[in-house]
Amino acid sequence: MTEKIAVIPGDGIGQEVTPAAREVLEAVAPDFEFEEADAGDEVAAETGDPLPDATRELAASADATLFGAAGETAADVILPLRSAVGSFANVRPVRAYPGTDAPHPETDLVFVRENTEGVYAGHETEVAPGVTTLTRVVTEAASEEIARYGFEYAAERDRSVTIAHKANVMRETDGLFLATAEAVAEEFDVPADDALMDALAMHLVQRPEDFDVVVCPNLAGDVLSDLAAGLVGGLGLLPSANVGRERALFEPVHGTAPDIAGEGVANPTAAMLSAALLLEYLGHDDEGRRVRSAVEATLESGPRTPDLGGDATTRDVTDAVLERL
Ligand code: GGG
């Protein structure tokens, strides 16, 4: 059966790493039909609309979407795209790979981030000149859904769960998030604890090996996963899956990297590992494993891009991965 894959490179290095990940998908050749669409700062400058209806509709109808990176228009691009695919969970695995000089090679954890609400719900306003407000939305339904997804994910892999929150300060919102996640924990035979997200940030840096699956509210997941990227050698290595019930969107955790965009030296690893997650989501487990192995072997033996201390280009790394495949 042909599966439709939407490809939305977005801005900056998204334009460089997304085609590399698409080449990898084409090389392992399940019966994919690709359709490409625009979104982001450039299309906003040209048309006034960062997310054309056709792009949103493509993501909403495709079996899976491969996304690159969003820049200044992130709130108008990636948040509605996640909503278009019905995503409730943003899954961000963080692993140290051989050959990357990871500061913490023992790191092997996964952030399961709530993907629909919190401070990213879009209720932000200027109430008067010099005075702005943001409404943080936390519902029992979304908290239960993300907690259940996190505990199921951990149970399938025989891992533990840490519930991240700041319920001592955000008593209502994170109080509800924590109480709901703790109630879900009761249903599972999975070791579980909770952690204040600020203390958790320190513990992640000191002993990342203590953590398996971290279930967290939206903003906490965004921030803590970038922090964890620093444990394993940088943002160029972290893939993510925005999981929905019927479809999903896959993207590197990194943004547009304007400092190197256009130079052809962006690390395509995160985008390629996102492609591996896409394959697995669609049930192509063998192909996903093959992509992961080829990417890991390339990280170990090179060539490597400058973020990992090498001098290879995106093209060099892509060719090396394709050769291994
Ligand atoms: N590919 C990741 C990306 O475009 N990141 C830009 C960004 O600001 N994302 C916000 C988020 O992940 O919620």
Short mmCIF file of C-alpha atoms and ligand atoms in Angstrom, two decimals:
data_model
loop_
_atom_site.label_atom_id
_atom_site.label_comp_id
_atom_site.label_asym_id
_atom_site.label_seq_id
_atom_site.Cartn_x
_atom_site.Cartn_y
_atom_site.Cartn_z
CA MET A 1 0.00 0.00 0.00
CA THR A 2 1.32 3.43 -0.94
CA GLU A 3 1.78 5.80 1.99
CA LYS A 4 1.74 9.56 1.53
CA ILE A 5 4.59 11.43 3.19
CA ALA A 6 4.39 15.22 3.48
CA VAL A 7 7.79 16.92 3.39
CA ILE A 8 7.91 20.44 4.83
CA PRO A 9 11.51 21.68 5.12
CA GLY A 10 10.61 25.07 6.68
CA ASP A 11 13.42 27.57 7.20
CA GLY A 12 17.19 27.78 7.67
CA ILE A 13 18.96 24.44 7.93
CA GLY A 14 15.57 22.73 7.62
CA GLN A 15 16.11 23.34 3.87
CA GLU A 16 19.37 21.34 4.07
CA VAL A 17 18.70 18.48 6.49
CA THR A 18 15.15 17.63 5.36
CA PRO A 19 16.15 16.73 1.78
CA ALA A 20 18.95 14.59 3.28
CA ALA A 21 16.42 12.71 5.44
CA ARG A 22 14.12 12.31 2.43
CA GLU A 23 16.98 10.73 0.45
CA VAL A 24 17.42 8.24 3.28
CA LEU A 25 13.71 7.39 3.22
CA GLU A 26 13.86 6.96 -0.55
CA ALA A 27 16.86 4.64 -0.21
CA VAL A 28 15.12 2.19 2.09
CA ALA A 29 12.21 2.26 -0.34
CA PRO A 30 8.95 1.34 1.28
CA ASP A 31 6.16 2.35 -1.05
CA PHE A 32 6.19 6.04 -0.14
CA GLU A 33 4.73 8.84 -2.23
CA PHE A 34 6.31 12.17 -1.27
CA GLU A 35 4.66 15.57 -1.53
CA GLU A 36 6.56 18.72 -0.64
CA ALA A 37 5.10 21.98 0.73
CA ASP A 38 6.29 25.36 2.01
CA ALA A 39 5.98 26.93 5.43
CA GLY A 40 7.85 29.45 7.52
CA ASP A 41 9.56 32.82 7.47
CA GLU A 42 10.38 32.88 3.76
CA VAL A 43 6.91 32.01 2.57
CA ALA A 44 5.51 34.54 5.09
CA ALA A 45 7.75 37.24 3.60
CA GLU A 46 6.54 36.34 0.10
CA THR A 47 2.83 35.80 0.74
CA GLY A 48 2.09 37.19 4.21
CA ASP A 49 1.08 33.70 5.40
CA PRO A 50 3.66 31.45 7.13
CA LEU A 51 1.43 28.39 6.86
CA PRO A 52 -0.50 28.22 3.57
CA ASP A 53 -3.77 26.27 3.74
CA ALA A 54 -2.39 23.78 1.20
CA THR A 55 0.51 22.95 3.55
CA ARG A 56 -1.75 22.48 6.56
CA GLU A 57 -4.13 20.33 4.50
CA LEU A 58 -1.25 18.23 3.19
CA ALA A 59 -0.05 17.48 6.76
CA ALA A 60 -3.62 16.75 7.84
CA SER A 61 -4.11 14.23 5.04
CA ALA A 62 -0.67 12.59 4.78
CA ASP A 63 0.10 9.35 6.63
CA ALA A 64 3.13 11.07 8.14
CA THR A 65 4.96 14.36 7.83
CA LEU A 66 8.68 15.07 7.79
CA PHE A 67 9.27 18.62 9.00
CA GLY A 68 12.52 20.60 9.09
CA ALA A 69 12.72 23.72 11.21
CA ALA A 70 10.71 26.79 12.11
CA GLY A 71 12.21 30.21 12.78
CA GLU A 72 10.58 33.49 13.78
CA THR A 73 7.18 32.18 12.69
CA ALA A 74 7.46 28.97 14.80
CA ALA A 75 4.23 29.70 16.71
CA ASP A 76 2.35 30.09 13.39
CA VAL A 77 3.94 27.06 11.77
CA ILE A 78 4.92 24.16 13.98
CA LEU A 79 2.14 24.52 16.57
CA PRO A 80 -0.67 24.46 13.96
CA LEU A 81 1.08 21.66 12.07
CA ARG A 82 1.20 19.55 15.25
CA SER A 83 -2.48 20.29 15.69
CA ALA A 84 -3.18 19.41 12.01
CA VAL A 85 -1.81 15.90 12.57
CA GLY A 86 -3.71 15.59 15.88
CA SER A 87 -0.53 15.24 17.89
CA PHE A 88 -0.84 15.06 21.67
CA ALA A 89 2.66 13.72 22.48
CA ASN A 90 6.06 15.07 21.53
CA VAL A 91 8.52 12.22 22.00
CA ARG A 92 12.19 13.24 22.16
CA PRO A 93 14.70 10.44 22.69
CA VAL A 94 18.14 11.55 23.90
CA ARG A 95 20.98 9.03 23.50
CA ALA A 96 24.74 9.31 23.45
CA TYR A 97 26.29 7.77 20.34
CA PRO A 98 29.83 6.44 19.93
CA GLY A 99 32.11 8.84 18.09
CA THR A 100 30.37 12.00 19.21
CA ASP A 101 32.50 12.86 22.24
CA ALA A 102 29.32 13.07 24.31
CA PRO A 103 29.96 14.84 27.64
CA HIS A 104 27.68 12.22 29.28
CA PRO A 105 27.98 8.95 27.32
CA GLU A 106 25.73 7.19 29.86
CA THR A 107 22.70 9.26 28.75
CA ASP A 108 19.75 7.27 27.41
CA LEU A 109 16.41 8.87 28.19
CA VAL A 110 13.23 10.01 26.49
CA PHE A 111 11.15 13.11 27.03
CA VAL A 112 7.43 12.57 26.59
CA ARG A 113 6.21 16.13 26.31
CA GLU A 114 2.59 17.28 26.43
CA ASN A 115 2.02 18.77 22.98
CA THR A 116 -1.23 20.74 22.97
CA GLU A 117 -1.47 23.13 25.88
CA GLY A 118 0.49 24.67 28.77
CA VAL A 119 2.00 28.04 27.88
CA TYR A 120 2.06 27.06 24.18
CA ALA A 121 -1.75 27.15 24.00
CA GLY A 122 -1.51 30.56 22.33
CA HIS A 123 -3.36 32.72 24.88
CA GLU A 124 -0.91 35.59 25.05
CA THR A 125 -1.78 39.25 24.87
CA GLU A 126 -0.64 42.81 25.47
CA VAL A 127 -3.25 44.09 27.91
CA ALA A 128 -1.81 47.61 28.01
CA PRO A 129 1.38 49.24 26.72
CA GLY A 130 4.21 47.62 28.66
CA VAL A 131 1.98 44.94 30.20
CA THR A 132 1.63 41.47 28.68
CA THR A 133 -0.05 38.30 29.92
CA LEU A 134 -0.02 34.62 29.05
CA THR A 135 -2.65 32.11 30.12
CA ARG A 136 -1.32 28.66 30.95
CA VAL A 137 -3.85 25.98 30.10
CA VAL A 138 -3.65 22.59 31.81
CA THR A 139 -6.54 20.16 31.54
CA GLU A 140 -7.13 16.84 33.21
CA ALA A 141 -7.87 15.26 29.82
CA ALA A 142 -4.59 16.28 28.17
CA SER A 143 -2.58 15.51 31.33
CA GLU A 144 -4.12 12.05 31.53
CA GLU A 145 -3.47 11.40 27.85
CA ILE A 146 0.20 12.35 27.98
CA ALA A 147 0.77 10.50 31.27
CA ARG A 148 -0.88 7.36 29.89
CA TYR A 149 1.22 7.57 26.73
CA GLY A 150 4.39 8.00 28.83
CA PHE A 151 3.60 5.08 31.13
CA GLU A 152 2.66 2.81 28.21
CA TYR A 153 5.89 3.81 26.47
CA ALA A 154 7.89 3.00 29.62
CA ALA A 155 6.05 -0.27 30.28
CA GLU A 156 6.74 -1.51 26.73
CA ARG A 157 10.44 -0.85 27.22
CA ASP A 158 10.78 -1.87 30.87
CA ARG A 159 11.78 1.65 31.89
CA SER A 160 10.86 3.96 34.77
CA VAL A 161 8.98 7.27 34.64
CA THR A 162 9.76 10.63 36.18
CA ILE A 163 6.92 13.17 36.20
CA ALA A 164 8.34 16.69 35.80
CA HIS A 165 6.37 19.62 37.20
CA LYS A 166 6.49 22.81 39.29
CA ALA A 167 3.43 22.11 41.41
CA ASN A 168 4.83 23.89 44.46
CA VAL A 169 4.52 27.23 42.60
CA MET A 170 1.99 26.61 39.81
CA ARG A 171 -0.35 24.96 42.28
CA GLU A 172 -3.47 24.80 40.14
CA THR A 173 -2.02 24.01 36.72
CA ASP A 174 0.91 21.77 37.60
CA GLY A 175 -0.97 20.59 40.68
CA LEU A 176 -3.55 19.14 38.28
CA PHE A 177 -0.86 17.80 35.93
CA LEU A 178 0.95 16.02 38.79
CA ALA A 179 -2.16 14.64 40.50
CA THR A 180 -3.49 13.34 37.18
CA ALA A 181 -0.17 11.72 36.22
CA GLU A 182 0.14 10.15 39.68
CA ALA A 183 -3.34 8.65 39.32
CA VAL A 184 -2.33 7.17 35.94
CA ALA A 185 0.87 5.80 37.54
CA GLU A 186 -1.28 3.70 39.90
CA GLU A 187 -2.54 1.71 36.91
CA PHE A 188 0.93 0.60 35.81
CA ASP A 189 3.55 -1.68 37.21
CA VAL A 190 6.21 0.88 36.28
CA PRO A 191 8.64 2.47 38.78
CA ALA A 192 7.65 6.15 39.02
CA ASP A 193 8.64 9.28 40.84
CA ASP A 194 8.21 13.01 40.33
CA ALA A 195 10.64 15.92 40.26
CA LEU A 196 10.45 19.68 40.41
CA MET A 197 11.55 20.74 36.96
CA ASP A 198 14.21 23.19 38.16
CA ALA A 199 15.87 20.59 40.38
CA LEU A 200 15.44 18.07 37.59
CA ALA A 201 17.47 20.32 35.28
CA MET A 202 20.41 20.08 37.68
CA HIS A 203 20.02 16.34 38.23
CA LEU A 204 19.91 15.74 34.49
CA VAL A 205 23.28 17.43 34.16
CA GLN A 206 24.79 15.63 37.18
CA ARG A 207 23.47 12.10 36.64
CA PRO A 208 21.45 11.63 33.46
CA GLU A 209 21.75 7.86 33.85
CA ASP A 210 19.12 8.06 36.64
CA PHE A 211 16.38 8.98 34.16
CA ASP A 212 14.45 6.85 31.66
CA VAL A 213 11.15 8.37 30.55
CA VAL A 214 10.44 11.95 31.63
CA VAL A 215 6.78 12.93 31.29
CA CYS A 216 6.54 16.71 31.25
CA PRO A 217 4.36 19.73 30.53
CA ASN A 218 4.86 21.43 27.17
CA LEU A 219 7.39 24.20 27.86
CA ALA A 220 9.36 22.09 30.36
CA GLY A 221 9.77 19.40 27.71
CA ASP A 222 10.97 21.94 25.15
CA VAL A 223 13.56 23.41 27.50
CA LEU A 224 14.74 20.23 29.24
CA SER A 225 15.23 18.35 25.97
CA ASP A 226 17.49 21.12 24.64
CA LEU A 227 19.40 20.96 27.92
CA ALA A 228 19.74 17.20 27.50
CA ALA A 229 21.05 17.69 23.95
CA GLY A 230 24.07 19.26 25.61
CA LEU A 231 24.69 16.00 27.48
CA VAL A 232 25.16 14.03 24.28
CA GLY A 233 26.95 16.38 21.91
CA GLY A 234 24.41 18.91 20.71
CA LEU A 235 21.10 19.57 19.05
CA GLY A 236 22.24 18.12 15.74
CA LEU A 237 21.66 14.66 17.20
CA LEU A 238 18.12 14.76 18.63
CA PRO A 239 15.12 13.50 16.64
CA SER A 240 11.50 13.85 17.66
CA ALA A 241 8.07 12.44 16.93
CA ASN A 242 4.85 14.43 17.28
CA VAL A 243 2.51 11.51 17.76
CA GLY A 244 -1.20 11.56 17.05
CA ARG A 245 -3.79 8.82 16.96
CA GLU A 246 -3.97 8.55 13.18
CA ARG A 247 -0.97 10.43 11.90
CA ALA A 248 2.25 11.99 13.14
CA LEU A 249 4.88 14.58 12.32
CA PHE A 250 8.61 14.01 12.68
CA GLU A 251 11.20 16.74 13.08
CA PRO A 252 14.68 17.34 14.44
CA VAL A 253 14.59 18.99 17.86
CA HIS A 254 16.87 21.74 16.54
CA GLY A 255 15.65 24.96 15.00
CA THR A 256 16.80 26.87 11.93
CA ALA A 257 20.42 27.50 13.09
CA PRO A 258 20.71 30.84 11.26
CA ASP A 259 24.44 31.00 12.11
CA ILE A 260 25.23 28.14 9.71
CA ALA A 261 22.19 28.10 7.41
CA GLY A 262 23.14 28.09 3.74
CA GLU A 263 26.68 26.85 4.33
CA GLY A 264 25.89 23.20 3.65
CA VAL A 265 27.46 22.00 6.91
CA ALA A 266 24.36 21.29 9.02
CA ASN A 267 24.35 17.93 10.76
CA PRO A 268 21.60 15.79 9.14
CA THR A 269 21.67 13.20 11.96
CA ALA A 270 18.62 14.53 13.85
CA ALA A 271 16.56 14.72 10.66
CA MET A 272 17.64 11.21 9.60
CA LEU A 273 16.86 9.75 13.04
CA SER A 274 13.47 11.50 12.80
CA ALA A 275 13.01 9.67 9.49
CA ALA A 276 13.80 6.40 11.32
CA LEU A 277 11.07 7.22 13.86
CA LEU A 278 8.69 7.92 10.96
CA LEU A 279 9.44 4.51 9.45
CA GLU A 280 8.81 2.80 12.78
CA TYR A 281 5.59 4.75 13.37
CA LEU A 282 4.28 3.45 10.04
CA GLY A 283 5.28 -0.11 10.97
CA HIS A 284 8.42 -0.32 8.81
CA ASP A 285 10.52 -1.50 11.73
CA ASP A 286 13.26 -3.19 9.69
CA GLU A 287 13.76 -0.11 7.53
CA GLY A 288 13.80 2.10 10.64
CA ARG A 289 16.46 -0.11 12.21
CA ARG A 290 18.53 -0.02 9.02
CA VAL A 291 18.45 3.78 8.94
CA ARG A 292 19.37 3.99 12.62
CA SER A 293 22.29 1.56 12.18
CA ALA A 294 23.62 3.40 9.13
CA VAL A 295 23.41 6.76 10.93
CA GLU A 296 25.05 5.37 14.09
CA ALA A 297 27.85 3.73 12.10
CA THR A 298 28.47 7.03 10.33
CA LEU A 299 28.60 8.89 13.65
CA GLU A 300 31.11 6.35 14.91
CA SER A 301 33.44 6.25 11.92
CA GLY A 302 32.74 9.57 10.22
CA PRO A 303 32.56 11.67 8.22
CA ARG A 304 31.33 14.20 10.79
CA THR A 305 30.03 17.74 10.47
CA PRO A 306 31.73 20.68 12.27
CA ASP A 307 29.33 20.58 15.28
CA LEU A 308 30.90 17.18 16.07
CA GLY A 309 34.46 18.35 15.47
CA GLY A 310 34.70 17.23 11.84
CA ASP A 311 34.92 19.15 8.58
CA ALA A 312 32.40 17.23 6.51
CA THR A 313 29.45 18.78 4.72
CA THR A 314 25.81 17.72 4.96
CA ARG A 315 26.30 16.12 1.52
CA ASP A 316 29.35 14.12 2.70
CA VAL A 317 27.46 12.72 5.70
CA THR A 318 24.37 11.98 3.59
CA ASP A 319 26.47 10.10 1.03
CA ALA A 320 28.16 8.10 3.81
CA VAL A 321 24.79 7.10 5.28
CA LEU A 322 23.41 6.22 1.82
CA GLU A 323 26.50 4.14 1.10
CA ARG A 324 25.98 2.18 4.33
CA LEU A 325 22.31 1.64 3.51
N1 GGG B 1 12.42 21.39 14.29
C1 GGG B 1 12.25 22.05 15.52
C2 GGG B 1 11.94 23.49 15.40
O1 GGG B 1 11.58 23.99 14.36
N2 GGG B 1 12.07 24.18 16.52
C3 GGG B 1 11.72 25.57 16.59
C4 GGG B 1 10.87 25.86 17.77
O2 GGG B 1 10.91 26.96 18.29
N3 GGG B 1 10.08 24.90 18.23
C5 GGG B 1 9.22 25.06 19.33
C6 GGG B 1 8.72 23.72 19.82
O3 GGG B 1 9.35 22.70 19.58
O4 GGG B 1 7.69 23.69 20.49
#
